[in-house]
């Protein structure tokens, strides 16, 4: 039974393919991409013997509502260790129970090597935070006592901040859009493409979560859905249990016939019957609509006549039986 269950590959609740069909689809897919090995679909087996395929899935942005990017991911937030002198009175970042401790800090707490580079380090600290520059920079270590508590703590802790290049290496861009605190909320260009690595064990919801995680997006995965948009204009929503990577294999590697879009969850589906009219000219659509209205009126009239005749026949039968029953009783 286990062998029989592994011989069929689940696509969705109503679609299954065999291993031979899967191998054929993968072969055509990988031939299409030729020497682009990074875009090939790879085949493997899980511990229980079930087949697993893995590869890059092309997803187009189709959201109409803005998305919000995270400021930093967990790996970029340094784990700061406070010196003992700060731990006693600190309640939270830059806030002390006993502020007089700041004035009691002696110069011996500031290393000489830091004193020589105080201005450079001060500029470095401010350039890597959202805090505006001070109007005047400190000229000597003695001026540390006039800084704010947060600046003093940041100076003593000496956080390791990433420069712009490092941040970009750790954060994937959405079509060239890196995080910026002024543009962290924006809407990606409709139809622009991105890629995310997934496997055949990941359903629609898990693929969406993987995509949001890649780009550090704060929005919930429940706000989105995946749709397949065909060249005909048909727009089909993937269910939560569907396997998007296998849907891509079935549709083939070419994006001309079909593409997978990340869209708002309340986006309406477009059936194949409706999709055939989408690309028609306005005047043609008007004539089609007029013809449909005429057919609707004729159908309504035909239905009314049918039921009118049937009701008349039934009433005639009832009247006949009523008359016969009356004569019998007399």
GROMACS .gro file of C-alpha atoms in nm:
model
  330
    1UNK     CA    1   0.000   0.000   0.000
    2UNK     CA    2   0.286   0.237   0.083
    3UNK     CA    3   0.445   0.168  -0.254
    4UNK     CA    4   0.116   0.236  -0.431
    5UNK     CA    5   0.065   0.566  -0.246
    6UNK     CA    6   0.415   0.686  -0.345
    7UNK     CA    7   0.350   0.604  -0.710
    8UNK     CA    8   0.104   0.897  -0.728
    9UNK     CA    9   0.213   1.258  -0.677
   10UNK     CA   10  -0.036   1.496  -0.511
   11UNK     CA   11  -0.099   1.825  -0.695
   12UNK     CA   12  -0.431   1.924  -0.540
   13UNK     CA   13  -0.747   1.756  -0.420
   14UNK     CA   14  -0.852   1.655  -0.772
   15UNK     CA   15  -0.520   1.621  -0.955
   16UNK     CA   16  -0.253   1.353  -0.923
   17UNK     CA   17   0.033   1.252  -1.154
   18UNK     CA   18   0.251   0.943  -1.170
   19UNK     CA   19   0.627   0.933  -1.116
   20UNK     CA   20   0.680   0.878  -1.488
   21UNK     CA   21   0.476   1.188  -1.566
   22UNK     CA   22   0.674   1.384  -1.306
   23UNK     CA   23   1.004   1.273  -1.459
   24UNK     CA   24   0.884   1.370  -1.806
   25UNK     CA   25   0.771   1.715  -1.687
   26UNK     CA   26   1.102   1.774  -1.508
   27UNK     CA   27   1.301   1.670  -1.812
   28UNK     CA   28   1.118   1.915  -2.039
   29UNK     CA   29   1.145   2.187  -1.776
   30UNK     CA   30   1.522   2.148  -1.733
   31UNK     CA   31   1.584   2.124  -2.108
   32UNK     CA   32   1.401   2.455  -2.149
   33UNK     CA   33   1.646   2.630  -1.913
   34UNK     CA   34   1.948   2.458  -2.063
   35UNK     CA   35   2.273   2.563  -1.895
   36UNK     CA   36   2.097   2.773  -1.630
   37UNK     CA   37   2.153   2.508  -1.364
   38UNK     CA   38   2.027   2.733  -1.087
   39UNK     CA   39   1.680   2.726  -1.245
   40UNK     CA   40   1.661   2.348  -1.284
   41UNK     CA   41   1.417   2.137  -1.082
   42UNK     CA   42   1.596   1.871  -0.878
   43UNK     CA   43   1.457   1.532  -0.781
   44UNK     CA   44   1.507   1.345  -0.456
   45UNK     CA   45   1.342   1.118  -0.201
   46UNK     CA   46   1.234   1.176   0.156
   47UNK     CA   47   1.323   0.939   0.438
   48UNK     CA   48   0.995   0.753   0.391
   49UNK     CA   49   1.068   0.699   0.022
   50UNK     CA   50   0.823   0.958  -0.110
   51UNK     CA   51   0.948   1.168  -0.405
   52UNK     CA   52   1.047   1.531  -0.344
   53UNK     CA   53   1.135   1.793  -0.605
   54UNK     CA   54   1.298   2.126  -0.532
   55UNK     CA   55   1.377   2.438  -0.731
   56UNK     CA   56   1.328   2.808  -0.790
   57UNK     CA   57   0.968   2.918  -0.837
   58UNK     CA   58   0.896   3.233  -1.037
   59UNK     CA   59   0.632   3.450  -0.870
   60UNK     CA   60   0.505   3.783  -1.003
   61UNK     CA   61   0.397   4.069  -0.779
   62UNK     CA   62   0.028   4.144  -0.822
   63UNK     CA   63  -0.065   4.307  -0.491
   64UNK     CA   64  -0.260   4.632  -0.502
   65UNK     CA   65  -0.230   4.718  -0.135
   66UNK     CA   66   0.104   4.843   0.004
   67UNK     CA   67   0.339   4.603   0.179
   68UNK     CA   68   0.559   4.694   0.475
   69UNK     CA   69   0.922   4.588   0.508
   70UNK     CA   70   1.081   4.507   0.841
   71UNK     CA   71   1.348   4.746   0.968
   72UNK     CA   72   1.591   4.467   1.047
   73UNK     CA   73   1.581   4.093   1.071
   74UNK     CA   74   1.689   3.912   1.385
   75UNK     CA   75   2.038   3.834   1.254
   76UNK     CA   76   2.114   4.203   1.201
   77UNK     CA   77   2.028   4.313   1.555
   78UNK     CA   78   2.352   4.288   1.758
   79UNK     CA   79   2.337   4.123   2.100
   80UNK     CA   80   2.477   4.395   2.319
   81UNK     CA   81   2.638   4.320   2.653
   82UNK     CA   82   2.634   4.608   2.901
   83UNK     CA   83   2.934   4.675   3.125
   84UNK     CA   84   2.870   4.627   3.494
   85UNK     CA   85   2.874   5.000   3.553
   86UNK     CA   86   2.556   5.036   3.340
   87UNK     CA   87   2.368   4.727   3.456
   88UNK     CA   88   2.292   4.843   3.807
   89UNK     CA   89   2.066   5.137   3.732
   90UNK     CA   90   1.945   5.059   3.380
   91UNK     CA   91   1.579   4.989   3.324
   92UNK     CA   92   1.574   5.011   2.945
   93UNK     CA   93   1.781   5.142   2.659
   94UNK     CA   94   1.913   5.488   2.745
   95UNK     CA   95   1.709   5.519   3.067
   96UNK     CA   96   1.857   5.508   3.418
   97UNK     CA   97   1.699   5.496   3.761
   98UNK     CA   98   1.975   5.709   3.903
   99UNK     CA   99   2.083   5.965   3.648
  100UNK     CA  100   2.354   6.102   3.878
  101UNK     CA  101   2.562   5.794   3.792
  102UNK     CA  102   2.629   5.955   3.455
  103UNK     CA  103   2.801   6.254   3.610
  104UNK     CA  104   3.001   6.022   3.835
  105UNK     CA  105   3.150   5.832   3.541
  106UNK     CA  106   3.520   5.889   3.554
  107UNK     CA  107   3.743   5.926   3.258
  108UNK     CA  108   3.904   5.591   3.337
  109UNK     CA  109   3.588   5.425   3.204
  110UNK     CA  110   3.664   5.561   2.856
  111UNK     CA  111   3.966   5.387   2.697
  112UNK     CA  112   4.239   5.610   2.562
  113UNK     CA  113   4.210   5.449   2.218
  114UNK     CA  114   3.845   5.556   2.206
  115UNK     CA  115   3.930   5.905   2.320
  116UNK     CA  116   4.156   5.963   2.022
  117UNK     CA  117   3.887   5.855   1.778
  118UNK     CA  118   3.589   6.000   1.965
  119UNK     CA  119   3.473   6.227   1.685
  120UNK     CA  120   3.504   5.956   1.422
  121UNK     CA  121   3.318   5.701   1.637
  122UNK     CA  122   3.051   5.955   1.725
  123UNK     CA  123   2.987   6.024   1.356
  124UNK     CA  124   2.989   5.649   1.281
  125UNK     CA  125   2.728   5.583   1.549
  126UNK     CA  126   2.494   5.856   1.429
  127UNK     CA  127   2.535   5.766   1.062
  128UNK     CA  128   2.409   5.412   1.132
  129UNK     CA  129   2.097   5.511   1.325
  130UNK     CA  130   1.787   5.709   1.244
  131UNK     CA  131   1.891   5.976   1.496
  132UNK     CA  132   1.973   6.315   1.334
  133UNK     CA  133   2.324   6.455   1.359
  134UNK     CA  134   2.403   6.683   1.647
  135UNK     CA  135   2.470   7.042   1.557
  136UNK     CA  136   2.812   7.034   1.720
  137UNK     CA  137   3.035   6.729   1.753
  138UNK     CA  138   3.222   6.664   2.079
  139UNK     CA  139   3.580   6.784   2.066
  140UNK     CA  140   3.716   6.590   2.362
  141UNK     CA  141   3.630   6.288   2.578
  142UNK     CA  142   3.523   6.522   2.855
  143UNK     CA  143   3.219   6.616   2.648
  144UNK     CA  144   3.083   6.264   2.681
  145UNK     CA  145   2.926   6.376   3.007
  146UNK     CA  146   2.705   6.621   2.816
  147UNK     CA  147   2.573   6.358   2.576
  148UNK     CA  148   2.233   6.197   2.616
  149UNK     CA  149   2.210   5.872   2.811
  150UNK     CA  150   2.138   5.672   2.493
  151UNK     CA  151   2.445   5.813   2.320
  152UNK     CA  152   2.661   5.741   2.623
  153UNK     CA  153   2.538   5.383   2.648
  154UNK     CA  154   2.582   5.332   2.275
  155UNK     CA  155   2.936   5.471   2.300
  156UNK     CA  156   3.038   5.247   2.586
  157UNK     CA  157   2.880   4.938   2.434
  158UNK     CA  158   3.031   5.015   2.092
  159UNK     CA  159   2.770   4.829   1.881
  160UNK     CA  160   2.886   4.661   1.564
  161UNK     CA  161   2.678   4.818   1.290
  162UNK     CA  162   2.656   4.691   0.933
  163UNK     CA  163   2.742   4.924   0.652
  164UNK     CA  164   2.507   4.968   0.356
  165UNK     CA  165   2.678   4.701   0.147
  166UNK     CA  166   2.653   4.440   0.422
  167UNK     CA  167   2.285   4.520   0.479
  168UNK     CA  168   2.212   4.474   0.112
  169UNK     CA  169   2.393   4.138   0.112
  170UNK     CA  170   2.172   4.019   0.398
  171UNK     CA  171   1.844   4.161   0.265
  172UNK     CA  172   1.700   4.063  -0.071
  173UNK     CA  173   1.565   4.351  -0.276
  174UNK     CA  174   1.223   4.362  -0.437
  175UNK     CA  175   1.321   4.446  -0.794
  176UNK     CA  176   1.600   4.675  -0.674
  177UNK     CA  177   1.403   4.824  -0.384
  178UNK     CA  178   1.606   4.788  -0.064
  179UNK     CA  179   1.478   4.887   0.277
  180UNK     CA  180   1.460   5.258   0.340
  181UNK     CA  181   1.282   5.397   0.647
  182UNK     CA  182   1.113   5.657   0.426
  183UNK     CA  183   0.993   5.404   0.166
  184UNK     CA  184   0.953   5.093   0.380
  185UNK     CA  185   0.581   5.092   0.289
  186UNK     CA  186   0.532   5.065  -0.086
  187UNK     CA  187   0.358   4.866  -0.360
  188UNK     CA  188   0.577   4.653  -0.592
  189UNK     CA  189   0.539   4.710  -0.963
  190UNK     CA  190   0.256   4.494  -1.094
  191UNK     CA  191   0.387   4.200  -1.296
  192UNK     CA  192   0.748   4.233  -1.180
  193UNK     CA  193   0.905   3.894  -1.114
  194UNK     CA  194   1.092   3.742  -0.825
  195UNK     CA  195   1.211   3.394  -0.735
  196UNK     CA  196   1.190   3.186  -0.421
  197UNK     CA  197   1.332   2.838  -0.354
  198UNK     CA  198   1.062   2.589  -0.261
  199UNK     CA  199   0.995   2.215  -0.274
  200UNK     CA  200   0.704   1.983  -0.341
  201UNK     CA  201   0.634   1.942   0.031
  202UNK     CA  202   0.538   2.311   0.058
  203UNK     CA  203   0.174   2.402   0.002
  204UNK     CA  204   0.044   2.740  -0.107
  205UNK     CA  205   0.042   2.896   0.239
  206UNK     CA  206   0.396   2.779   0.313
  207UNK     CA  207   0.523   2.918  -0.017
  208UNK     CA  208   0.371   3.258   0.064
  209UNK     CA  209   0.537   3.254   0.407
  210UNK     CA  210   0.869   3.165   0.245
  211UNK     CA  211   0.837   3.459   0.007
  212UNK     CA  212   0.751   3.704   0.286
  213UNK     CA  213   1.042   3.574   0.493
  214UNK     CA  214   1.287   3.620   0.206
  215UNK     CA  215   1.203   3.988   0.163
  216UNK     CA  216   1.147   4.062   0.535
  217UNK     CA  217   0.783   4.163   0.483
  218UNK     CA  218   0.580   4.234   0.797
  219UNK     CA  219   0.238   4.169   0.642
  220UNK     CA  220   0.068   3.844   0.739
  221UNK     CA  221   0.059   3.555   0.494
  222UNK     CA  222  -0.318   3.550   0.551
  223UNK     CA  223  -0.343   3.877   0.356
  224UNK     CA  224  -0.227   3.714   0.031
  225UNK     CA  225  -0.306   3.430  -0.207
  226UNK     CA  226  -0.139   3.272  -0.510
  227UNK     CA  227  -0.311   3.285  -0.847
  228UNK     CA  228  -0.232   3.127  -1.183
  229UNK     CA  229  -0.302   3.374  -1.463
  230UNK     CA  230  -0.323   3.214  -1.806
  231UNK     CA  231  -0.256   3.375  -2.143
  232UNK     CA  232  -0.629   3.354  -2.214
  233UNK     CA  233  -0.701   3.585  -1.919
  234UNK     CA  234  -0.831   3.312  -1.692
  235UNK     CA  235  -0.739   3.378  -1.330
  236UNK     CA  236  -0.743   3.078  -1.096
  237UNK     CA  237  -0.675   3.093  -0.724
  238UNK     CA  238  -0.463   2.816  -0.572
  239UNK     CA  239  -0.607   2.654  -0.262
  240UNK     CA  240  -0.408   2.639   0.061
  241UNK     CA  241  -0.342   2.266   0.010
  242UNK     CA  242  -0.219   2.302  -0.352
  243UNK     CA  243   0.148   2.249  -0.437
  244UNK     CA  244   0.261   2.557  -0.638
  245UNK     CA  245   0.589   2.407  -0.763
  246UNK     CA  246   0.409   2.109  -0.918
  247UNK     CA  247   0.149   2.342  -1.070
  248UNK     CA  248   0.440   2.522  -1.237
  249UNK     CA  249   0.570   2.192  -1.373
  250UNK     CA  250   0.230   2.100  -1.513
  251UNK     CA  251   0.192   2.437  -1.686
  252UNK     CA  252   0.542   2.403  -1.829
  253UNK     CA  253   0.848   2.628  -1.798
  254UNK     CA  254   0.730   2.896  -2.043
  255UNK     CA  255   0.575   3.202  -1.881
  256UNK     CA  256   0.387   3.285  -2.199
  257UNK     CA  257   0.113   3.033  -2.126
  258UNK     CA  258   0.079   3.086  -1.751
  259UNK     CA  259   0.233   3.277  -1.461
  260UNK     CA  260   0.199   3.254  -1.084
  261UNK     CA  261   0.107   3.580  -0.908
  262UNK     CA  262   0.108   3.685  -0.544
  263UNK     CA  263  -0.213   3.887  -0.505
  264UNK     CA  264  -0.444   4.020  -0.236
  265UNK     CA  265  -0.656   3.742  -0.089
  266UNK     CA  266  -0.985   3.905  -0.193
  267UNK     CA  267  -0.892   3.922  -0.562
  268UNK     CA  268  -1.169   3.766  -0.768
  269UNK     CA  269  -1.116   3.466  -0.990
  270UNK     CA  270  -1.188   3.491  -1.362
  271UNK     CA  271  -1.339   3.184  -1.525
  272UNK     CA  272  -1.242   3.068  -1.872
  273UNK     CA  273  -1.590   3.161  -2.000
  274UNK     CA  274  -1.550   3.522  -1.886
  275UNK     CA  275  -1.180   3.541  -1.980
  276UNK     CA  276  -1.253   3.495  -2.350
  277UNK     CA  277  -1.418   3.839  -2.361
  278UNK     CA  278  -1.145   4.033  -2.178
  279UNK     CA  279  -0.933   4.128  -2.480
  280UNK     CA  280  -1.224   4.211  -2.708
  281UNK     CA  281  -1.278   4.564  -2.839
  282UNK     CA  282  -1.526   4.784  -2.652
  283UNK     CA  283  -1.774   4.806  -2.940
  284UNK     CA  284  -1.764   4.429  -2.985
  285UNK     CA  285  -1.829   4.375  -2.616
  286UNK     CA  286  -2.128   4.610  -2.633
  287UNK     CA  287  -2.280   4.416  -2.924
  288UNK     CA  288  -2.222   4.086  -2.739
  289UNK     CA  289  -2.387   4.230  -2.429
  290UNK     CA  290  -2.685   4.347  -2.633
  291UNK     CA  291  -2.722   4.002  -2.788
  292UNK     CA  292  -2.707   3.838  -2.444
  293UNK     CA  293  -2.976   4.073  -2.314
  294UNK     CA  294  -3.203   3.980  -2.606
  295UNK     CA  295  -3.144   3.609  -2.548
  296UNK     CA  296  -3.217   3.662  -2.178
  297UNK     CA  297  -3.550   3.833  -2.254
  298UNK     CA  298  -3.651   3.554  -2.495
  299UNK     CA  299  -3.555   3.289  -2.242
  300UNK     CA  300  -3.752   3.463  -1.970
  301UNK     CA  301  -4.059   3.486  -2.195
  302UNK     CA  302  -4.023   3.121  -2.296
  303UNK     CA  303  -3.997   3.014  -1.932
  304UNK     CA  304  -4.300   3.222  -1.832
  305UNK     CA  305  -4.507   3.075  -2.118
  306UNK     CA  306  -4.407   2.722  -2.022
  307UNK     CA  307  -4.511   2.760  -1.661
  308UNK     CA  308  -4.829   2.947  -1.759
  309UNK     CA  309  -4.938   2.660  -1.983
  310UNK     CA  310  -4.856   2.399  -1.719
  311UNK     CA  311  -5.050   2.587  -1.453
  312UNK     CA  312  -5.347   2.624  -1.686
  313UNK     CA  313  -5.349   2.250  -1.757
  314UNK     CA  314  -5.331   2.160  -1.389
  315UNK     CA  315  -5.613   2.401  -1.305
  316UNK     CA  316  -5.828   2.247  -1.579
  317UNK     CA  317  -5.770   1.898  -1.434
  318UNK     CA  318  -5.857   2.012  -1.085
  319UNK     CA  319  -6.175   2.177  -1.206
  320UNK     CA  320  -6.284   1.860  -1.392
  321UNK     CA  321  -6.231   1.638  -1.087
  322UNK     CA  322  -6.416   1.881  -0.866
  323UNK     CA  323  -6.724   1.877  -1.094
  324UNK     CA  324  -6.731   1.494  -1.113
  325UNK     CA  325  -6.705   1.458  -0.737
  326UNK     CA  326  -6.995   1.699  -0.688
  327UNK     CA  327  -7.231   1.506  -0.922
  328UNK     CA  328  -7.150   1.176  -0.749
  329UNK     CA  329  -7.249   1.306  -0.409
  330UNK     CA  330  -7.589   1.413  -0.537
   0.00000   0.00000   0.00000
